[in-house]
């Protein structure tokens, strides 16, 4: 790969996450970021499809053409994984803004849609890598059996996992009447084994991304449950307060009524006393 191509790739990797870190409290900012993430998801999906096409090309080519396809594939896989990591962080940021500001329902809906699409894209990518790994293992097994027809599955697996099998191939190279085929088989086994080990690393990174997304879902669910419980507590407290207020009003009305009764009783007593006193003084 040329230095110009490397520079282009570095620039692409540096600009995968276009988020400027601005607050997403406002709905306009949230919508703009959600749309940008959706565009990045589309680019990620296109990268995954391209990885699948290059996987097939790498399997079907040999020699210099195969090396060129592999170099292009390695660069694309690196870019795709970098894009997936950037997407995860941006989705996490969107989730953090769901509960802030207005439009909670719209925020939650858009964030859930984006997260679901990202999960589906990751599943598609994982399937692409699984298929490529299976086909590569088949190629390794065929090439290995060219020089060692009686090889066991364990021996082949060790050759893939640990880069073993050198002794088998060295013996074949020195004793085989068809040196060219033995050498070609050896080179392909080494190359495919290296590819498979890199695929295992990619699959492990994808598994970690799935785990991170599950954590985000759990965190969001816990937040929603906490909010619902808090809302339920507020509602319960409001109802209890309303009941206490109603009770206080009833008590106040009852006391007011009793005060009026007492007032009228006092008036009646005073009136009676006044009449009695008037009668007494009149007789005198």
Coordinates of C-alpha atoms in Angstrom, one line a residue:
X1 CA 0.0 0.0 0.0
X2 CA 1.4 3.4 -1.0
X3 CA 2.1 6.2 1.5
X4 CA -0.6 8.2 -0.1
X5 CA -3.1 5.4 0.6
X6 CA -1.9 5.1 4.1
X7 CA -2.4 8.8 4.6
X8 CA -5.9 8.6 3.2
X9 CA -6.7 5.7 5.5
X10 CA -5.3 7.5 8.6
X11 CA -7.4 10.5 7.7
X12 CA -10.5 8.3 7.4
X13 CA -9.8 6.7 10.7
X14 CA -9.3 10.1 12.4
X15 CA -12.6 11.4 11.1
X16 CA -14.8 8.4 11.7
X17 CA -16.4 10.0 14.8
X18 CA -17.6 13.4 13.7
X19 CA -19.2 14.2 17.0
X20 CA -17.9 17.6 18.2
X21 CA -18.7 16.9 21.9
X22 CA -21.3 19.6 22.0
X23 CA -24.2 19.3 24.4
X24 CA -27.2 17.2 23.2
X25 CA -29.7 18.7 25.7
X26 CA -31.4 20.7 22.9
X27 CA -33.6 18.7 20.5
X28 CA -32.0 20.2 17.5
X29 CA -28.6 19.1 18.6
X30 CA -29.9 15.7 19.5
X31 CA -31.6 15.2 16.1
X32 CA -28.5 16.3 14.2
X33 CA -26.3 13.9 16.1
X34 CA -28.8 11.0 15.7
X35 CA -28.9 11.7 11.9
X36 CA -25.1 11.8 11.7
X37 CA -24.9 8.5 13.6
X38 CA -27.4 6.9 11.2
X39 CA -25.2 8.1 8.3
X40 CA -22.2 6.5 10.0
X41 CA -24.2 3.3 10.4
X42 CA -24.9 3.2 6.7
X43 CA -21.2 3.6 6.0
X44 CA -20.5 0.8 8.5
X45 CA -22.9 -1.5 6.7
X46 CA -21.3 -0.7 3.4
X47 CA -17.9 -1.5 4.9
X48 CA -19.2 -4.9 6.2
X49 CA -20.5 -5.7 2.7
X50 CA -17.2 -4.8 1.2
X51 CA -15.4 -7.0 3.8
X52 CA -17.5 -9.9 2.6
X53 CA -16.6 -9.3 -1.0
X54 CA -12.9 -9.0 -0.3
X55 CA -13.1 -12.2 1.8
X56 CA -14.3 -14.1 -1.2
X57 CA -11.7 -12.4 -3.4
X58 CA -8.9 -13.3 -1.0
X59 CA -10.0 -16.9 -1.0
X60 CA -10.2 -17.1 -4.8
X61 CA -6.8 -15.5 -5.7
X62 CA -3.2 -16.6 -5.4
X63 CA 0.2 -15.1 -5.5
X64 CA 0.7 -11.4 -5.8
X65 CA -3.0 -10.8 -6.5
X66 CA -3.9 -12.6 -3.3
X67 CA -1.3 -10.5 -1.3
X68 CA -2.9 -7.3 -2.7
X69 CA -6.4 -8.5 -1.8
X70 CA -5.2 -9.4 1.7
X71 CA -3.6 -6.0 2.2
X72 CA -6.7 -4.2 1.1
X73 CA -8.8 -6.5 3.3
X74 CA -6.6 -6.0 6.4
X75 CA -6.9 -2.2 5.9
X76 CA -10.6 -2.4 5.5
X77 CA -11.1 -4.6 8.6
X78 CA -9.1 -2.2 10.7
X79 CA -11.2 0.7 9.4
X80 CA -14.4 -1.2 10.0
X81 CA -13.5 -2.1 13.6
X82 CA -12.5 1.5 14.3
X83 CA -15.8 2.7 12.9
X84 CA -17.7 0.2 15.0
X85 CA -15.9 1.4 18.2
X86 CA -16.7 5.0 17.3
X87 CA -20.3 4.2 16.7
X88 CA -20.6 2.5 20.1
X89 CA -19.3 5.6 21.8
X90 CA -21.7 7.9 19.9
X91 CA -24.6 5.6 20.7
X92 CA -23.6 5.7 24.3
X93 CA -23.5 9.5 24.2
X94 CA -27.0 9.5 22.6
X95 CA -28.3 7.3 25.4
X96 CA -26.9 9.6 28.0
X97 CA -28.9 12.5 26.5
X98 CA -32.2 10.6 26.4
X99 CA -33.2 11.8 29.8
X100 CA -32.0 15.4 29.4
X101 CA -34.0 18.2 28.0
X102 CA -37.4 18.0 26.3
X103 CA -38.7 15.3 24.0
X104 CA -37.9 12.3 26.1
X105 CA -40.2 10.0 24.1
X106 CA -38.7 11.0 20.8
X107 CA -35.1 10.8 22.1
X108 CA -35.7 7.3 23.5
X109 CA -37.4 6.0 20.3
X110 CA -34.6 7.3 18.0
X111 CA -31.8 6.0 20.3
X112 CA -33.4 2.6 20.5
X113 CA -33.8 2.5 16.7
X114 CA -30.1 3.4 16.2
X115 CA -28.9 0.9 18.8
X116 CA -31.0 -1.9 17.2
X117 CA -29.6 -1.1 13.7
X118 CA -26.1 -1.2 15.1
X119 CA -26.7 -4.5 16.8
X120 CA -28.0 -5.9 13.5
X121 CA -25.0 -4.6 11.6
X122 CA -22.7 -6.2 14.2
X123 CA -24.5 -9.5 13.7
X124 CA -24.1 -9.2 10.0
X125 CA -20.4 -8.5 10.4
X126 CA -19.9 -11.4 12.8
X127 CA -21.6 -13.7 10.3
X128 CA -19.3 -12.5 7.5
X129 CA -16.3 -13.3 9.6
X130 CA -17.7 -16.7 10.7
X131 CA -18.2 -17.7 7.1
X132 CA -14.7 -16.5 6.1
X133 CA -13.1 -18.4 9.0
X134 CA -15.0 -21.6 8.1
X135 CA -13.9 -21.4 4.4
X136 CA -10.3 -20.5 5.4
X137 CA -10.2 -23.5 7.7
X138 CA -11.4 -25.8 4.9
X139 CA -8.7 -24.4 2.6
X140 CA -6.0 -25.0 5.3
X141 CA -7.3 -28.6 5.8
X142 CA -7.2 -29.3 2.1
X143 CA -3.7 -27.9 1.7
X144 CA -2.4 -29.7 4.8
X145 CA -3.7 -33.0 3.6
X146 CA -1.8 -32.6 0.3
X147 CA 1.4 -33.3 2.2
X148 CA -0.1 -35.3 5.0
X149 CA -3.2 -37.2 3.9
X150 CA -3.5 -39.0 7.3
X151 CA -3.3 -35.8 9.4
X152 CA -5.8 -35.7 12.3
X153 CA -8.1 -32.8 13.0
X154 CA -6.1 -32.0 16.1
X155 CA -2.9 -31.7 14.1
X156 CA -4.6 -29.4 11.6
X157 CA -6.1 -27.3 14.5
X158 CA -2.7 -27.0 16.1
X159 CA -1.2 -25.9 12.8
X160 CA -3.8 -23.1 12.6
X161 CA -3.7 -22.1 16.2
X162 CA 0.0 -22.3 17.0
X163 CA 1.4 -22.0 13.5
X164 CA 2.6 -25.6 13.8
X165 CA 3.0 -28.2 11.1
X166 CA 6.4 -26.9 10.0
X167 CA 8.1 -30.2 10.6
X168 CA 5.5 -32.0 8.4
X169 CA 6.0 -29.5 5.6
X170 CA 9.8 -29.5 5.9
X171 CA 9.8 -33.2 5.6
X172 CA 7.5 -33.0 2.6
X173 CA 9.6 -30.4 0.9
X174 CA 12.7 -32.5 1.2
X175 CA 11.2 -35.8 0.2
X176 CA 8.3 -35.0 -2.1
X177 CA 8.7 -35.5 -5.8
X178 CA 6.4 -32.6 -6.4
X179 CA 8.3 -29.8 -4.6
X180 CA 6.3 -27.0 -6.2
X181 CA 2.9 -28.2 -4.9
X182 CA 4.3 -29.0 -1.5
X183 CA 5.8 -25.5 -1.3
X184 CA 2.6 -23.9 -2.5
X185 CA 0.6 -25.8 0.1
X186 CA 3.0 -24.8 2.8
X187 CA 2.8 -21.1 1.9
X188 CA -1.0 -21.2 1.8
X189 CA -1.3 -23.0 5.1
X190 CA 0.9 -20.4 6.8
X191 CA -1.0 -17.5 5.2
X192 CA -4.5 -18.9 5.9
X193 CA -3.5 -19.8 9.5
X194 CA -2.4 -16.2 10.1
X195 CA -5.6 -14.9 8.6
X196 CA -7.7 -17.2 10.8
X197 CA -5.8 -16.0 13.9
X198 CA -6.6 -12.4 13.0
X199 CA -10.2 -13.3 12.4
X200 CA -10.4 -14.8 15.8
X201 CA -9.2 -11.5 17.2
X202 CA -11.8 -9.6 15.2
X203 CA -14.5 -12.0 16.4
X204 CA -13.4 -11.4 20.0
X205 CA -13.6 -7.7 19.5
X206 CA -17.1 -8.0 18.0
X207 CA -18.1 -10.2 21.0
X208 CA -16.9 -7.4 23.3
X209 CA -18.9 -4.8 21.4
X210 CA -22.0 -7.0 21.8
X211 CA -21.3 -7.2 25.5
X212 CA -20.9 -3.4 25.7
X213 CA -24.2 -2.9 23.9
X214 CA -25.9 -5.3 26.4
X215 CA -24.5 -3.2 29.2
X216 CA -25.9 -0.1 27.6
X217 CA -29.3 -1.7 27.4
X218 CA -29.1 -2.8 31.0
X219 CA -28.1 0.6 32.1
X220 CA -30.9 2.3 30.2
X221 CA -33.5 -0.2 31.6
X222 CA -32.2 0.4 35.1
X223 CA -32.5 4.2 34.6
X224 CA -36.0 3.8 33.2
X225 CA -37.0 1.6 36.2
X226 CA -35.5 4.1 38.6
X227 CA -37.4 7.0 36.9
X228 CA -40.7 5.0 36.9
X229 CA -40.2 4.1 40.6
X230 CA -39.4 7.7 41.4
X231 CA -42.5 8.8 39.5
X232 CA -44.6 6.2 41.3
X233 CA -43.2 7.5 44.7
X234 CA -44.0 11.0 43.7
X235 CA -47.5 10.0 42.7
X236 CA -48.1 8.1 45.9
X237 CA -46.8 11.0 48.0
X238 CA -49.0 13.4 46.0
X239 CA -52.0 11.2 46.7
X240 CA -51.1 10.9 50.3
X241 CA -50.7 14.6 50.5
X242 CA -54.0 15.2 48.8
X243 CA -55.7 12.9 51.3
X244 CA -54.1 14.7 54.2
X245 CA -55.1 18.1 52.7
X246 CA -58.7 16.9 52.3
X247 CA -58.7 15.6 55.9
X248 CA -57.3 18.9 57.1
X249 CA -60.0 20.8 55.2
X250 CA -62.7 18.7 56.7
X251 CA -61.2 19.2 60.2
X252 CA -61.0 22.9 59.6
X253 CA -64.6 23.1 58.4
X254 CA -65.7 21.1 61.4
X255 CA -63.8 23.4 63.8
X256 CA -65.2 26.4 62.0
X257 CA -68.8 25.0 62.4
X258 CA -68.2 24.3 66.1
X259 CA -66.9 27.8 66.6
X260 CA -70.0 29.2 65.1
X261 CA -72.2 27.0 67.3
X262 CA -70.3 28.0 70.4
X263 CA -70.6 31.7 69.3
X264 CA -74.4 31.4 69.0
X265 CA -74.6 29.5 72.3
X266 CA -72.7 32.3 74.0
X267 CA -75.0 34.8 72.4
X268 CA -78.1 33.0 73.6
X269 CA -76.7 32.8 77.1
X270 CA -75.9 36.5 77.1
X271 CA -79.4 37.2 75.8
X272 CA -81.0 35.1 78.5
X273 CA -78.8 36.8 81.2
X274 CA -79.8 40.2 79.8
X275 CA -83.5 39.3 80.0
X276 CA -83.2 37.9 83.5
X277 CA -81.3 41.0 84.7
X278 CA -83.8 43.3 83.0
X279 CA -86.7 41.5 84.7
X280 CA -85.0 41.7 88.1
X281 CA -84.2 45.3 87.9
X282 CA -87.7 46.1 86.6
X283 CA -89.4 44.5 89.7
X284 CA -87.2 46.6 92.0

